[in-house]
Structures are given as structure tokens and as C-alpha cells.
mmCIF file of C-alpha atoms in Angstrom:
data_model
loop_
_atom_site.group_PDB
_atom_site.id
_atom_site.type_symbol
_atom_site.label_atom_id
_atom_site.label_comp_id
_atom_site.label_asym_id
_atom_site.label_seq_id
_atom_site.Cartn_x
_atom_site.Cartn_y
_atom_site.Cartn_z
ATOM 1 C CA GLU A 21 92.840 154.447 92.502
ATOM 2 C CA ASP A 22 91.848 158.390 92.805
ATOM 3 C CA LYS A 23 89.221 159.000 95.344
ATOM 4 C CA VAL A 24 87.864 162.134 95.778
ATOM 5 C CA VAL A 25 84.978 162.400 99.398
ATOM 6 C CA GLN A 26 82.677 165.106 99.260
ATOM 7 C CA SER A 27 80.673 166.014 102.610
ATOM 8 C CA PRO A 28 78.380 165.764 103.579
ATOM 9 C CA LEU A 29 76.015 164.079 101.040
ATOM 10 C CA SER A 30 72.866 166.907 101.202
ATOM 11 C CA LEU A 31 72.399 170.163 103.307
ATOM 12 C CA VAL A 32 69.198 171.980 103.881
ATOM 13 C CA VAL A 33 69.718 175.914 104.549
ATOM 14 C CA HIS A 34 67.277 178.692 105.230
ATOM 15 C CA GLU A 35 68.110 181.916 102.207
ATOM 16 C CA GLY A 36 70.610 183.781 104.140
ATOM 17 C CA ASP A 37 72.547 180.623 105.454
ATOM 18 C CA THR A 38 76.324 180.650 105.110
ATOM 19 C CA VAL A 39 76.968 176.708 103.648
ATOM 20 C CA THR A 40 80.202 175.272 104.094
ATOM 21 C CA LEU A 41 81.198 172.084 100.963
ATOM 22 C CA ASN A 42 83.949 169.707 101.906
ATOM 23 C CA CYS A 43 86.348 167.311 99.898
ATOM 24 C CA SER A 44 89.091 165.201 100.754
ATOM 25 C CA TYR A 45 90.875 163.165 98.265
ATOM 26 C CA GLU A 46 93.804 160.924 96.934
ATOM 27 C CA VAL A 47 95.077 161.958 93.360
ATOM 28 C CA THR A 48 97.931 160.092 92.485
ATOM 29 C CA ASN A 49 99.569 162.609 89.851
ATOM 30 C CA PHE A 50 97.791 165.693 91.360
ATOM 31 C CA ARG A 51 97.741 168.703 88.989
ATOM 32 C CA SER A 52 94.506 170.467 91.018
ATOM 33 C CA LEU A 53 90.793 170.293 92.376
ATOM 34 C CA LEU A 54 87.997 171.245 90.242
ATOM 35 C CA TRP A 55 84.210 172.470 91.787
ATOM 36 C CA TYR A 56 81.453 171.726 89.371
ATOM 37 C CA LYS A 57 77.705 173.504 90.183
ATOM 38 C CA GLN A 58 75.515 170.911 88.903
ATOM 39 C CA GLU A 59 71.236 171.519 88.270
ATOM 40 C CA LYS A 60 69.625 170.351 85.233
ATOM 41 C CA LYS A 61 72.724 169.188 83.591
ATOM 42 C CA ALA A 62 76.133 168.767 82.967
ATOM 43 C CA PRO A 63 78.610 170.554 85.250
ATOM 44 C CA THR A 64 78.819 173.855 85.657
ATOM 45 C CA PHE A 65 83.006 175.173 86.332
ATOM 46 C CA LEU A 66 82.925 177.051 89.444
ATOM 47 C CA PHE A 67 86.445 176.923 90.271
ATOM 48 C CA MET A 68 89.885 175.519 89.967
ATOM 49 C CA LEU A 69 92.738 175.303 92.780
ATOM 50 C CA THR A 70 96.077 173.983 91.526
ATOM 51 C CA SER A 71 98.445 175.911 94.141
ATOM 52 C CA SER A 72 97.334 175.360 98.542
ATOM 53 C CA GLY A 73 96.099 178.018 100.601
ATOM 54 C CA ILE A 74 95.175 180.916 97.560
ATOM 55 C CA GLU A 75 91.061 181.445 98.301
ATOM 56 C CA LYS A 76 89.237 181.976 94.805
ATOM 57 C CA LYS A 77 86.189 184.248 94.553
ATOM 58 C CA SER A 78 83.757 184.442 92.688
ATOM 59 C CA GLY A 79 81.133 186.742 94.350
ATOM 60 C CA ARG A 80 79.084 185.268 96.973
ATOM 61 C CA LEU A 81 81.124 181.672 96.491
ATOM 62 C CA SER A 82 85.202 180.842 97.230
ATOM 63 C CA SER A 83 87.058 178.661 97.191
ATOM 64 C CA ILE A 84 90.051 177.220 99.368
ATOM 65 C CA LEU A 85 92.298 174.049 98.465
ATOM 66 C CA ASP A 86 94.951 172.958 101.057
ATOM 67 C CA LYS A 87 97.621 170.066 99.853
ATOM 68 C CA LYS A 88 98.749 169.213 102.911
ATOM 69 C CA GLU A 89 95.713 167.611 104.614
ATOM 70 C CA LEU A 90 94.429 166.713 101.236
ATOM 71 C CA PHE A 91 91.235 168.879 101.096
ATOM 72 C CA SER A 92 89.038 171.646 99.884
ATOM 73 C CA ILE A 93 86.217 173.867 100.681
ATOM 74 C CA LEU A 94 83.243 175.683 99.350
ATOM 75 C CA ASN A 95 81.934 178.392 101.228
ATOM 76 C CA ILE A 96 78.475 179.567 99.901
ATOM 77 C CA THR A 97 77.327 183.003 101.882
ATOM 78 C CA ALA A 98 74.028 184.489 101.721
ATOM 79 C CA THR A 99 72.906 181.588 100.148
ATOM 80 C CA GLN A 100 70.034 182.096 97.783
ATOM 81 C CA THR A 101 67.464 179.710 95.832
ATOM 82 C CA GLY A 102 69.018 179.376 93.108
ATOM 83 C CA ASP A 103 72.109 178.300 94.719
ATOM 84 C CA SER A 104 69.869 175.037 95.073
ATOM 85 C CA ALA A 105 72.398 172.456 93.433
ATOM 86 C CA VAL A 106 74.576 169.684 93.564
ATOM 87 C CA TYR A 107 78.092 170.990 93.778
ATOM 88 C CA LEU A 108 80.505 168.333 92.314
ATOM 89 C CA CYS A 109 84.274 168.389 93.563
ATOM 90 C CA ALA A 110 86.558 166.520 91.341
ATOM 91 C CA GLY A 111 90.832 166.088 91.005
ATOM 92 C CA LEU A 112 92.910 166.047 88.081
ATOM 93 C CA ASP A 113 95.728 163.573 87.748
ATOM 94 C CA SER A 114 97.708 164.622 85.300
ATOM 95 C CA GLY A 115 99.359 160.681 85.125
ATOM 96 C CA GLY A 116 100.323 159.223 81.438
ATOM 97 C CA SER A 117 100.139 160.639 78.929
ATOM 98 C CA ASN A 118 95.781 161.628 79.656
ATOM 99 C CA TYR A 119 94.597 163.223 81.821
ATOM 100 C CA LYS A 120 92.120 162.170 84.156
ATOM 101 C CA LEU A 121 89.679 163.884 86.458
ATOM 102 C CA THR A 122 87.292 161.885 89.344
ATOM 103 C CA PHE A 123 84.514 162.821 90.732
ATOM 104 C CA GLY A 124 83.245 163.209 93.929
ATOM 105 C CA LYS A 125 79.817 161.367 94.820
ATOM 106 C CA GLY A 126 78.226 165.679 95.293
ATOM 107 C CA THR A 127 76.216 167.474 97.695
ATOM 108 C CA LEU A 128 72.829 168.139 97.044
ATOM 109 C CA LEU A 129 72.201 172.516 98.739
ATOM 110 C CA THR A 130 68.628 172.804 99.009
ATOM 111 C CA VAL A 131 68.261 176.287 100.175
ATOM 112 C CA ASN A 132 64.668 176.758 101.328
ATOM 113 C CA PRO A 133 63.157 180.272 100.980
ATOM 114 C CA ASN B 19 94.356 149.850 75.046
ATOM 115 C CA ALA B 20 94.620 153.952 73.374
ATOM 116 C CA GLY B 21 91.588 155.402 76.328
ATOM 117 C CA VAL B 22 90.735 159.311 74.403
ATOM 118 C CA THR B 23 92.807 160.421 71.572
ATOM 119 C CA GLN B 24 92.271 163.648 69.519
ATOM 120 C CA THR B 25 93.798 165.101 66.516
ATOM 121 C CA PRO B 26 95.616 167.513 66.153
ATOM 122 C CA LYS B 27 97.480 168.702 68.739
ATOM 123 C CA PHE B 28 98.466 171.638 67.109
ATOM 124 C CA ARG B 29 96.713 173.550 64.906
ATOM 125 C CA ILE B 30 97.261 177.246 63.754
ATOM 126 C CA LEU B 31 94.534 179.217 61.851
ATOM 127 C CA LYS B 32 93.633 182.279 60.294
ATOM 128 C CA ILE B 33 90.022 184.305 60.707
ATOM 129 C CA GLY B 34 87.441 182.866 59.241
ATOM 130 C CA GLN B 35 88.440 179.459 58.962
ATOM 131 C CA SER B 36 86.999 176.248 59.640
ATOM 132 C CA MET B 37 87.982 172.834 61.241
ATOM 133 C CA THR B 38 86.988 169.951 62.899
ATOM 134 C CA LEU B 39 88.758 168.570 65.982
ATOM 135 C CA GLN B 40 88.797 164.922 65.774
ATOM 136 C CA CYS B 41 88.185 163.145 69.197
ATOM 137 C CA ALA B 42 87.807 159.153 69.343
ATOM 138 C CA GLN B 43 87.421 156.696 72.756
ATOM 139 C CA ASP B 44 87.793 153.139 73.033
ATOM 140 C CA MET B 45 86.404 152.290 76.089
ATOM 141 C CA ASN B 46 82.794 151.858 74.460
ATOM 142 C CA HIS B 47 81.835 155.078 77.189
ATOM 143 C CA ASN B 48 78.272 156.435 76.679
ATOM 144 C CA TYR B 49 78.935 159.911 77.588
ATOM 145 C CA MET B 50 81.924 162.258 75.931
ATOM 146 C CA TYR B 51 82.315 165.871 76.818
ATOM 147 C CA TRP B 52 84.172 168.737 74.760
ATOM 148 C CA TYR B 53 86.123 171.584 77.164
ATOM 149 C CA ARG B 54 88.200 174.669 76.323
ATOM 150 C CA GLN B 55 90.561 175.751 78.246
ATOM 151 C CA ASP B 56 92.757 179.369 78.403
ATOM 152 C CA PRO B 57 95.671 180.594 79.623
ATOM 153 C CA GLY B 58 95.124 179.858 83.554
ATOM 154 C CA MET B 59 91.499 178.721 83.736
ATOM 155 C CA GLY B 60 89.665 175.654 84.621
ATOM 156 C CA LEU B 61 87.943 173.837 81.756
ATOM 157 C CA LYS B 62 84.982 175.489 80.712
ATOM 158 C CA LEU B 63 82.069 172.825 78.713
ATOM 159 C CA ILE B 64 81.199 173.635 75.060
ATOM 160 C CA TYR B 65 79.197 170.431 74.166
ATOM 161 C CA TYR B 66 78.745 166.768 75.952
ATOM 162 C CA SER B 67 76.847 163.870 74.569
ATOM 163 C CA VAL B 68 75.001 161.568 76.543
ATOM 164 C CA GLY B 69 74.904 158.481 73.797
ATOM 165 C CA ALA B 70 75.176 158.333 69.678
ATOM 166 C CA GLY B 71 72.481 160.904 68.223
ATOM 167 C CA ILE B 72 72.609 163.096 70.749
ATOM 168 C CA THR B 73 74.351 166.295 71.988
ATOM 169 C CA ASP B 74 73.593 169.338 73.922
ATOM 170 C CA LYS B 75 74.603 172.587 74.812
ATOM 171 C CA GLY B 76 77.505 173.520 77.678
ATOM 172 C CA GLU B 77 78.550 176.594 79.192
ATOM 173 C CA VAL B 78 80.072 178.156 76.180
ATOM 174 C CA PRO B 79 78.863 176.642 72.961
ATOM 175 C CA ASN B 80 78.816 179.929 70.668
ATOM 176 C CA GLY B 81 80.888 179.452 67.465
ATOM 177 C CA TYR B 82 81.054 175.472 67.694
ATOM 178 C CA ASN B 83 79.086 172.531 66.955
ATOM 179 C CA VAL B 84 79.108 168.744 67.181
ATOM 180 C CA SER B 85 77.544 165.382 65.778
ATOM 181 C CA ARG B 86 77.810 161.745 67.456
ATOM 182 C CA SER B 87 76.823 159.382 64.794
ATOM 183 C CA THR B 88 78.370 156.813 66.861
ATOM 184 C CA THR B 89 79.825 155.999 70.098
ATOM 185 C CA GLU B 90 82.946 156.005 69.994
ATOM 186 C CA ASP B 91 83.252 159.685 67.942
ATOM 187 C CA PHE B 92 82.628 162.828 69.051
ATOM 188 C CA PRO B 93 84.694 165.523 66.448
ATOM 189 C CA LEU B 94 83.777 168.943 66.976
ATOM 190 C CA ARG B 95 83.540 171.443 64.503
ATOM 191 C CA LEU B 96 84.609 175.117 64.096
ATOM 192 C CA GLU B 97 83.420 177.263 61.563
ATOM 193 C CA LEU B 98 84.375 180.978 60.925
ATOM 194 C CA ALA B 99 87.187 180.734 63.035
ATOM 195 C CA ALA B 100 87.900 183.801 65.545
ATOM 196 C CA PRO B 101 90.249 185.132 67.764
ATOM 197 C CA SER B 102 88.704 184.481 71.028
ATOM 198 C CA GLN B 103 88.369 180.907 70.009
ATOM 199 C CA THR B 104 92.776 180.208 70.251
ATOM 200 C CA SER B 105 92.534 177.955 73.700
ATOM 201 C CA VAL B 106 93.713 174.615 74.315
ATOM 202 C CA TYR B 107 90.558 171.781 73.572
ATOM 203 C CA PHE B 108 90.097 168.948 75.482
ATOM 204 C CA CYS B 109 88.137 165.792 74.625
ATOM 205 C CA ALA B 110 86.988 163.616 77.960
ATOM 206 C CA SER B 111 84.988 160.786 78.147
ATOM 207 C CA SER B 112 82.895 159.424 80.896
ATOM 208 C CA GLY B 113 81.109 155.523 81.911
ATOM 209 C CA GLY B 114 78.247 158.150 83.466
ATOM 210 C CA GLN B 115 77.375 160.959 84.810
ATOM 211 C CA GLY B 116 80.048 163.277 87.541
ATOM 212 C CA VAL B 117 81.534 159.953 87.405
ATOM 213 C CA THR B 118 85.560 160.006 86.468
ATOM 214 C CA GLN B 119 86.023 161.373 83.174
ATOM 215 C CA TYR B 120 89.166 160.277 80.567
ATOM 216 C CA PHE B 121 90.504 162.734 79.226
ATOM 217 C CA GLY B 122 92.857 163.245 75.747
ATOM 218 C CA PRO B 123 96.135 165.065 75.425
ATOM 219 C CA GLY B 124 94.749 168.017 74.078
ATOM 220 C CA THR B 125 94.523 170.222 70.653
ATOM 221 C CA ARG B 126 96.403 173.391 70.853
ATOM 222 C CA LEU B 127 94.537 175.717 68.723
ATOM 223 C CA THR B 128 95.831 179.215 67.575
ATOM 224 C CA VAL B 129 93.385 181.394 65.697
ATOM 225 C CA LEU B 130 95.471 184.666 64.012
#
């Protein structure tokens, strides 16, 4: 069975700090690793990583995938209070006729002013 | 056990036409989702539903509508198709929020 584990489960930082969120995965027919930000409603897509070692960046957020070690990290630099959210990592399994997206439990990030 | 089924698999529309993408699941899941995936991009959430009669917008809802009259079905309606809606559309379902989502095989839509 596919498994995605995120750490830490929660994190409290001050504005301006840099944070690193971790995600390890065991996905049978691995296709991609996805990061989402979830505030009050459904997850908002951040990144999809398919190739190892290629960093994806969007503003202050960046992410990278290591397919050999089966993990990914999400970095947020110069954090702001608006970054407070649950960050979800999910592994996309492309085996069989349907895809399957398995989520980790998430990291609750709180950014204090 | 069919899981999540989507129809049609492929469709070509002319600008301004309308259509409904069908999605059904037989896993008795309360949560259902519609995503679109543009070439080289990740999944973006269009609409989602947490149960029959309840729907809510995702990140990119403009140009789409949904309804959820039963637990099993979650159709996505495109009104006045535009070239920007050319994409692959995935329907998914899950037993809850943030847990494993099971996807359908997708519908490849081209708007010309």
C-alpha cells in the first residue's frame, strides 16, 4: 500500500524565518510528488515534481525531489503570516487503469508576527 | 468494482459550445473533485464536493459549473467553451479531505 509521511507534523516560526518541510514516500508505481497548501478549504496546488534533482520555484517557495532516497522537501524563505496553513504532500501512483493520489497527514505551519 | 469512471475519454469542441463531463464513483465516497491538468503542469482544482447537495469552488472555477445530486455522480459542465479550457480533466473521489484520492482515467478536451 502506498504511504506518504510528512515531518514535522507542526511547526511554529517567526516572520522572516526560513522553514523546510519534509516528505518521504513509498509509492508503488510512482509518477509524481505533489505539494499543496491548505487553508480553510480544499488544497491549493503548489508544485508537481516528476524528475529528481530539479528544483521548482515559485516566489519564496521552492521544492525538490530525490527519487533515489524517496523524499522531497518544501522550502519557504522569509516566511510571512499568510504562509500559515497546512502543507500537504501527496504521491501520485499511476498503476492500473486509474491514478491514485495518497496524501501525508500534513505539516501545520504557524507563522507569528 | 469500477472505482471512478469518466466519460467521454476524448472530445473536441468548437469555441462557444457547451458540454458536460461525466464522473461517477462506486466507492460510496463523500468527497469528489474535479481537476484540470495543462501540459507540463500539475493538477489544479476546479470544484469539489463534500457530499450530495454540497459543492464549492477550487482554484480555477471560472467557466465551469458542477452539481452533486447523488453521492455517486459529480458532472462538470462547461458553458461557452474557450481555447483556454483545452486540458485534461480528472475526476477524483476520497473518503475524506486530505486522504487518498482515487482518480478516473481523465477526459482530454480540445477547444478549437
